[in-house]
Every structure is written in C-alpha cells, then in structure tokens.
XYZ file of C-alpha atoms in Angstrom:
422
model
C -69.822 -38.297 -45.131
C -65.803 -38.799 -46.012
C -64.834 -37.342 -49.152
C -62.109 -38.954 -50.409
C -62.801 -40.748 -54.149
C -64.753 -43.407 -53.583
C -67.408 -40.880 -51.935
C -67.345 -39.389 -55.720
C -69.789 -42.046 -56.827
C -72.075 -41.822 -54.686
C -71.638 -37.656 -55.444
C -72.444 -38.412 -58.705
C -75.126 -41.232 -58.789
C -77.249 -38.111 -56.592
C -76.825 -35.584 -58.676
C -78.022 -38.492 -61.797
C -81.124 -38.247 -59.725
C -82.726 -35.557 -58.792
C -81.987 -33.384 -62.048
C -83.780 -36.329 -63.540
C -87.174 -35.195 -61.553
C -85.928 -32.170 -64.194
C -87.569 -34.163 -67.095
C -90.620 -34.305 -64.853
C -91.080 -31.687 -67.771
C -91.777 -34.627 -70.473
C -95.311 -34.600 -69.041
C -96.736 -31.212 -69.454
C -98.413 -32.537 -73.140
C -100.134 -35.478 -71.331
C -102.029 -33.756 -68.945
C -103.199 -31.246 -71.215
C -106.204 -32.040 -72.217
C -107.554 -33.566 -68.634
C -106.761 -30.329 -67.599
C -108.601 -28.138 -70.554
C -111.325 -31.774 -69.236
C -111.595 -30.810 -66.363
C -111.471 -26.308 -65.624
C -112.012 -25.150 -69.941
C -109.259 -23.987 -70.623
C -107.751 -23.812 -73.891
C -104.120 -24.946 -75.496
C -103.153 -21.250 -75.696
C -103.255 -20.746 -72.205
C -102.087 -24.287 -70.834
C -99.202 -23.638 -73.478
C -98.416 -19.979 -71.312
C -97.718 -21.999 -68.706
C -94.876 -24.279 -70.137
C -93.423 -21.516 -70.639
C -93.075 -19.404 -67.582
C -91.591 -22.657 -67.075
C -88.875 -22.425 -69.121
C -88.213 -19.580 -68.799
C -88.437 -18.941 -64.645
C -85.572 -22.084 -64.898
C -82.943 -19.744 -66.685
C -83.680 -17.398 -64.502
C -82.970 -19.431 -61.388
C -80.367 -20.488 -62.698
C -78.489 -17.930 -63.215
C -79.153 -16.985 -59.204
C -78.232 -20.416 -58.498
C -74.814 -20.330 -60.280
C -74.314 -16.505 -57.722
C -75.569 -18.175 -54.437
C -74.338 -21.443 -54.424
C -71.188 -20.985 -52.637
C -72.253 -19.091 -50.299
C -75.255 -21.396 -49.338
C -75.196 -25.230 -48.541
C -74.889 -27.771 -50.719
C -77.621 -29.808 -49.215
C -79.636 -27.064 -49.015
C -79.562 -25.838 -51.258
C -81.350 -28.916 -53.479
C -83.415 -29.675 -49.956
C -85.092 -25.571 -50.883
C -84.929 -26.987 -54.611
C -86.766 -29.256 -54.193
C -89.202 -27.619 -52.553
C -90.027 -25.014 -54.108
C -90.087 -28.058 -57.326
C -92.087 -30.015 -56.057
C -94.702 -27.213 -53.836
C -95.084 -25.755 -57.391
C -96.292 -29.602 -58.962
C -98.210 -30.395 -56.140
C -99.877 -27.366 -55.941
C -100.734 -26.949 -59.369
C -103.247 -29.396 -58.930
C -105.185 -26.706 -56.073
C -104.881 -24.445 -59.649
C -108.842 -23.113 -60.728
C -108.323 -20.518 -62.341
C -104.913 -18.907 -65.308
C -103.043 -16.598 -63.080
C -102.771 -19.501 -61.029
C -101.886 -22.619 -62.624
C -98.942 -20.151 -64.164
C -97.593 -19.186 -60.491
C -98.103 -22.245 -58.612
C -96.444 -24.668 -61.887
C -94.516 -21.798 -64.345
C -93.363 -19.614 -61.564
C -92.905 -21.536 -58.524
C -92.607 -24.432 -59.811
C -90.193 -23.815 -62.714
C -87.477 -21.527 -60.434
C -87.650 -24.520 -57.993
C -86.271 -26.482 -61.486
C -84.042 -24.097 -62.700
C -82.088 -25.344 -59.068
C -82.206 -28.346 -59.376
C -81.031 -29.004 -62.595
C -77.851 -26.427 -62.839
C -76.301 -27.249 -59.001
C -77.045 -31.192 -60.262
C -74.742 -30.615 -63.015
C -72.666 -28.300 -61.651
C -71.923 -30.841 -58.559
C -71.586 -33.917 -60.020
C -69.249 -31.346 -63.113
C -67.102 -29.768 -60.388
C -66.468 -33.767 -58.454
C -65.223 -35.075 -61.535
C -62.389 -32.299 -63.195
C -60.629 -35.410 -64.716
C -63.853 -36.129 -67.252
C -66.306 -32.971 -66.936
C -67.161 -35.068 -69.538
C -68.602 -38.134 -67.740
C -70.384 -36.097 -65.593
C -72.265 -34.153 -67.669
C -73.327 -36.885 -70.010
C -74.641 -38.871 -66.612
C -76.891 -36.155 -65.407
C -78.131 -34.594 -68.209
C -78.323 -38.101 -70.014
C -80.770 -38.444 -66.625
C -82.827 -36.275 -67.457
C -83.566 -37.568 -70.969
C -83.785 -41.472 -70.293
C -87.036 -39.990 -67.375
C -88.772 -39.894 -69.807
C -89.867 -43.594 -70.250
C -90.825 -43.518 -66.749
C -92.234 -40.593 -65.770
C -94.551 -40.885 -69.966
C -96.763 -44.082 -68.176
C -96.509 -42.599 -64.570
C -98.150 -39.954 -65.637
C -101.122 -41.190 -67.683
C -101.091 -44.180 -65.067
C -101.848 -41.557 -62.211
C -103.674 -39.267 -64.653
C -106.142 -42.754 -65.271
C -106.249 -42.926 -60.856
C -106.568 -39.195 -59.799
C -107.539 -36.784 -63.252
C -105.176 -34.548 -63.353
C -106.068 -33.223 -60.027
C -105.625 -35.648 -58.542
C -101.628 -36.476 -60.048
C -100.106 -32.465 -59.704
C -100.932 -33.243 -56.218
C -100.027 -37.073 -55.736
C -96.850 -36.554 -57.852
C -95.405 -33.516 -55.777
C -95.281 -35.677 -52.693
C -93.502 -38.104 -53.538
C -91.619 -35.644 -56.124
C -89.911 -34.216 -52.579
C -89.412 -37.826 -50.979
C -86.922 -38.262 -53.212
C -85.477 -34.664 -52.822
C -85.379 -35.209 -49.618
C -83.522 -37.914 -49.742
C -80.520 -37.128 -52.416
C -80.408 -33.861 -51.745
C -78.408 -35.923 -48.376
C -75.463 -36.773 -50.532
C -74.921 -33.829 -52.266
C -72.236 -31.753 -51.932
C -68.963 -29.977 -53.228
C -66.388 -31.271 -53.436
C -63.133 -29.782 -51.864
C -60.644 -26.370 -52.958
C -57.846 -28.985 -53.954
C -59.794 -32.108 -55.161
C -57.530 -33.566 -58.239
C -60.578 -36.354 -59.487
C -58.424 -39.833 -59.496
C -55.457 -40.119 -58.578
C -53.169 -40.746 -62.010
C -55.401 -36.996 -63.938
C -52.800 -35.066 -63.948
C -55.184 -32.001 -63.409
C -56.451 -29.720 -60.626
C -59.724 -26.517 -61.178
C -58.336 -24.084 -62.326
C -54.874 -25.346 -65.020
C -54.836 -26.812 -68.362
C -56.758 -30.704 -67.862
C -54.373 -33.338 -69.974
C -56.534 -35.952 -70.285
C -59.622 -33.890 -71.102
C -60.167 -32.442 -74.781
C -56.435 -33.276 -76.268
C -55.134 -30.909 -78.033
C -58.607 -28.034 -77.557
C -57.397 -28.404 -73.629
C -53.696 -28.010 -73.815
C -53.463 -24.939 -76.509
C -55.241 -23.125 -73.975
C -54.692 -21.997 -69.985
C -58.289 -22.093 -68.804
C -59.238 -19.071 -66.132
C -62.281 -18.069 -63.547
C -64.605 -15.376 -65.193
C -67.851 -14.277 -63.971
C -70.703 -14.322 -65.364
C -70.013 -10.440 -66.110
C -66.559 -11.126 -67.371
C -68.093 -14.740 -69.677
C -70.014 -11.807 -71.012
C -67.560 -9.304 -72.227
C -65.898 -11.196 -74.263
C -66.827 -12.031 -77.975
C -66.471 -15.929 -77.505
C -69.354 -16.269 -75.119
C -71.744 -15.007 -77.758
C -70.718 -17.176 -80.841
C -71.471 -19.596 -78.302
C -74.486 -18.671 -77.719
C -75.544 -18.748 -80.572
C -73.829 -21.840 -81.921
C -76.416 -23.193 -79.124
C -79.223 -21.209 -80.079
C -78.640 -22.358 -84.464
C -78.268 -25.988 -82.259
C -80.881 -25.534 -80.636
C -83.024 -24.475 -82.688
C -82.836 -27.139 -85.789
C -82.879 -30.286 -82.538
C -86.379 -28.512 -81.123
C -88.063 -27.403 -84.760
C -88.739 -31.141 -85.826
C -89.015 -32.846 -81.800
C -91.198 -30.454 -81.065
C -93.710 -31.478 -84.101
C -92.452 -35.338 -83.906
C -96.007 -36.418 -83.623
C -97.118 -34.742 -86.799
C -94.212 -35.431 -88.941
C -94.801 -39.435 -87.446
C -98.070 -38.790 -88.815
C -97.265 -36.815 -92.572
C -94.929 -39.117 -93.235
C -96.175 -42.838 -92.659
C -99.412 -42.114 -90.602
C -98.505 -43.431 -87.720
C -101.180 -44.308 -84.863
C -101.158 -42.863 -81.701
C -99.653 -46.574 -80.411
C -96.780 -45.613 -82.383
C -96.402 -42.096 -81.279
C -96.626 -43.206 -77.730
C -93.280 -46.625 -78.658
C -91.402 -43.038 -80.455
C -92.359 -41.059 -77.116
C -89.486 -44.563 -75.831
C -87.152 -44.875 -78.186
C -86.294 -40.890 -77.923
C -85.666 -41.235 -74.715
C -82.942 -44.137 -75.151
C -81.706 -42.663 -78.529
C -81.226 -38.695 -76.364
C -80.234 -40.455 -73.697
C -77.493 -42.814 -76.053
C -75.448 -39.122 -77.065
C -75.329 -37.391 -74.089
C -73.478 -40.784 -72.515
C -71.777 -41.190 -75.224
C -70.838 -37.254 -77.089
C -70.418 -36.517 -73.080
C -67.323 -39.613 -73.246
C -65.766 -38.225 -77.230
C -65.800 -34.515 -75.129
C -63.780 -35.806 -72.700
C -61.614 -37.579 -75.486
C -61.122 -34.784 -78.260
C -62.295 -32.176 -77.155
C -66.762 -30.741 -76.605
C -66.134 -27.773 -79.511
C -64.788 -31.298 -81.764
C -67.745 -32.842 -80.684
C -69.851 -29.989 -81.085
C -69.042 -29.604 -84.841
C -69.269 -33.485 -85.553
C -72.430 -33.611 -84.179
C -73.669 -30.599 -86.292
C -72.020 -32.074 -89.517
C -74.492 -35.539 -88.724
C -77.219 -33.273 -87.872
C -77.631 -31.285 -91.051
C -76.975 -34.690 -93.276
C -80.319 -35.961 -91.101
C -81.950 -33.067 -91.629
C -81.167 -32.386 -95.992
C -81.010 -36.802 -97.119
C -82.309 -38.938 -94.577
C -85.348 -37.806 -93.194
C -87.826 -36.252 -95.378
C -87.362 -39.559 -97.031
C -88.607 -41.907 -94.364
C -90.958 -44.899 -96.174
C -92.420 -46.688 -92.943
C -92.316 -47.023 -89.714
C -89.439 -48.097 -88.778
C -87.635 -46.275 -90.512
C -88.985 -43.386 -89.189
C -88.055 -44.413 -85.368
C -84.401 -44.948 -86.624
C -83.994 -41.453 -87.863
C -86.023 -40.016 -84.944
C -83.769 -41.920 -82.358
C -81.090 -41.700 -84.824
C -81.983 -37.359 -84.204
C -82.130 -37.383 -80.727
C -78.572 -39.197 -79.970
C -77.521 -35.881 -82.177
C -79.435 -33.496 -80.000
C -78.595 -35.288 -77.073
C -75.272 -34.799 -77.396
C -75.344 -30.923 -77.805
C -77.459 -30.620 -74.874
C -74.283 -32.811 -72.601
C -71.586 -30.243 -74.642
C -73.494 -26.978 -73.195
C -72.104 -27.477 -69.807
C -67.578 -28.300 -70.892
C -67.811 -25.405 -73.323
C -68.766 -23.224 -70.290
C -65.916 -24.965 -68.104
C -63.580 -25.304 -70.369
C -63.575 -21.059 -71.479
C -64.397 -19.683 -68.842
C -64.721 -21.592 -65.858
C -65.731 -24.280 -62.659
C -65.432 -20.914 -59.866
C -68.770 -19.929 -61.174
C -69.852 -22.144 -63.432
C -73.301 -21.618 -62.032
C -74.127 -18.354 -63.041
C -72.352 -18.981 -66.633
C -74.070 -21.620 -67.048
C -78.058 -20.662 -66.998
C -76.049 -18.286 -68.876
C -75.188 -20.013 -71.635
C -78.565 -21.635 -71.147
C -80.122 -19.378 -72.626
C -79.590 -19.698 -75.862
C -81.140 -23.487 -75.107
C -83.665 -21.390 -73.490
C -84.779 -19.371 -76.390
C -84.317 -21.516 -78.616
C -86.806 -24.156 -77.220
C -89.463 -20.791 -77.823
C -88.445 -19.972 -81.715
C -88.034 -23.499 -82.745
C -91.221 -24.927 -82.899
C -93.214 -21.428 -83.725
C -90.747 -22.056 -87.592
C -91.580 -25.712 -88.168
C -95.446 -24.618 -87.005
C -95.486 -22.182 -89.574
C -94.141 -23.549 -91.898
C -97.107 -26.572 -91.420
C -99.201 -23.747 -91.534
C -98.049 -21.819 -94.727
C -96.985 -25.421 -96.474
C -99.367 -27.767 -94.975
C -96.263 -30.473 -94.194
C -92.779 -30.508 -93.272
C -90.278 -30.089 -95.988
C -88.984 -26.384 -95.377
C -89.233 -27.641 -92.246
C -86.593 -30.543 -92.413
C -84.413 -28.012 -94.785
C -84.478 -24.980 -92.476
C -83.410 -27.014 -89.502
C -80.155 -28.732 -91.843
C -79.191 -25.581 -92.565
C -79.055 -24.033 -88.802
C -76.961 -26.923 -87.579
C -74.301 -26.663 -90.465
C -74.274 -22.403 -89.266
C -73.884 -23.780 -85.709
C -70.511 -26.257 -87.447
C -69.247 -23.591 -88.426
C -69.977 -20.563 -85.459
C -68.248 -24.394 -83.422
C -65.743 -24.403 -85.094
C -64.755 -21.192 -84.244
C -64.869 -21.361 -81.278
C -62.543 -23.867 -82.168
C -60.017 -21.597 -83.836
C -59.111 -19.053 -81.934
C -60.070 -19.064 -78.911
C -57.102 -17.422 -77.415
C -57.159 -14.499 -79.671
C -60.972 -14.394 -78.083
C -59.352 -14.594 -74.115
C -57.741 -13.199 -71.990
C -59.515 -10.005 -71.318
C -60.311 -9.417 -67.412
C -59.287 -12.936 -66.235
C -60.108 -13.288 -62.984
C -56.264 -12.601 -60.239
C -55.810 -15.292 -59.332
C-alpha cells in the first residue's frame, strides 16, 4: 500500500470502522435481563462485569501506548481485535460469575482498550493538519454505532438467546477486525499531511487551534513526564468534572424521561437513537471547531452550554418532543468533550507518546463513568426525583469550565519542565 497523501483517507476509514466496534459496549444493558433469565445472576453481579471492562480498557490503553511504536500496527490491531472478539464470544460459554468477569471484563475489556486507543492514535497522526477532524470521525463512529448495535443485539437475542448472541458477536467482530486491520499503519516520521499545511510533527501548527497553538511550542512528553506536569492534572480534573456532569444524566435518561414526561418503552428505544445522533454530531462538529479555535476554547464553550442546559432547560421539558430535543443537545455537548480529549493530549504533550498519554488522560472519563451514575442514583433514592442531579451537574460543568479556562490561560507557565530533548 502506498503511503502517499491520498491513502490517508482509506486509513482514516479503517480506523473509524475498528473504533466503532468499541461502541458494542452499548449493547450491554440489552443483555442484562436475558442473562438473568438464563443464569439466575442478579443485576449487581452483571453490572460489575461492565465496570471491570472499563477498568481493563484503561489499563490496556496505557500499555498500548507503550508498545505501539514497537509492534507493527496491523499486527497489534489484529491481536487487539482477536482479544475483544474472544472476550465477547467466550462470554457465551460463561456459566459462572467469575468466568463472566474473566471473559467479558478482562479479556474483552483489554482488547477494547487497545482497539480504541490505537484507532484514534493512527487517525490523528495521519491528520496532523486536522487532528480534530480525524478525532471527531473516530470517536463519533463509536457514538453512532449505538444505532447499529442496539437493534442488532435485540435481533440476535430474539433468535439465539444471550449466550448464542455473544458467540455470534465474537465471530462477526473478528471477521471485521481481520479485514480492516490490514489497512492500518502509522505515518512515516516526516509525514506532513496536506501539501498546503504548514505542519510537521513536533512543531507548532499554524492552522490548528489558532492562537492556542501559536502561543506554545508543543514538545513530546513521556507519560511519566506528563503526569509530573500540573497542567496534566488540571486537564484530568476538567475531563473528570465534564464527564461526570454528562454521565449523571445520560446514564439515567430512561428513568428521567419516565419521571418528567411519562416516556414509554418504545419512546425509550427511540431515545437511544436520538442520543446517538446528537453524540456523533457533537463529536464531529466540535472536533472540526477545535481545529479552528483550539480544543481548550471549544471545551470552555461546551461546558457553558452544558451548564445552561442542566440549570435552566432540561428539568423544564414539558413533553416527549421537548425532552427528546434536550437529550439530543446534551448528547451533542457530551460528545464534544470526548472528541476533544485526544486533542488535549496531542496539543499539550505531543504525538510521540500519544498512546500512553491518552490512556492515562482517558482515566478521567473512566472514573467518572463509575461516579456520575452513582451520584444521580443517590439523588433519586434520597429525593424521589432528579431535580437536584441537574443542579449538581450544572455546577460541575461550571467547575469544568474553570479548569479548561485555566488550561487556556496559563499553559506556558505550567509547561516546559521535564521536556524530551530533540
């Protein structure tokens, strides 16, 4: 395969396809009741498998960053795809809770983290002139894949039951990974993107992030050097707060809809698709916006919009249509946060160690995935409604805005130490 400029569109497409399979996790809730019926497990036991999956994704994503420069990209993706496929497939043979945790949580989660991390890393490094565009496409496909995987999971379960569906998913997943991993590879070290782009890896980018990029000189930080930077922890806290705010509501959309507007089961199924479309649009649009005004500026704008949504509009939905619009907007804002996280890593800590750096930064979202839904559940249990959750989420969004504002205002003051020598 020729490594010339036109082929990066093919590589981006392949990365988006492999990344989209990380969205298969959206099917997990669909499998809960069928697994209870087949095995007699309880909801808490099954939910822990999901948490283990997220934890292993974070761990393997970090390890991926350590080895992706040492192992052929196609081979690494094929191995990761095999692990994720085996994890899903072997879950169909799980006859006990420990086996469920091992197959789905550990094996599947480990493969998923490498797939996601490697896909985003490959895509953004082929588009040094438009990293927001590449990140938006890949992360957006994860969100949009819910439109495919949710009904597909329902179809499989109706014909093959939970166990049979897991086995079938394993086979189908590996077939796609086997084909599309072939097209993935890292760009050459001197790759410059478009002919007109004044960009080279490791140097400032004139058309990326506008003034934000112009005022800094990106350097390549190792993961250890990155976590010693105060700036990293400000970014981590900002991502954690932003994600917690979004997940407090998105993880309880069905319950919120039932309480606010009496949403039916059929409307709940429609809401999955509505949120997925909004999420995809937010990732794609905000990724492209970040290429123009910078990722920190984009995140500040998203946080202000999220805070306004939470504090003034969401709880006021008076019917299903208005609730659907508010949910779509929330999906848009939340999706924008996810597409800008890779850009924060590459903008402030460089491309050379992007894989490991991104995995550690992504842990802010991983922790929020555990904390956010629990806060909303606590509010519901103690107040009988979600109104307080909206106010808490709005407050967290404003705190996240402050964190990203700090990132924007004083990057040079917090950077510069422990830089990797050229």
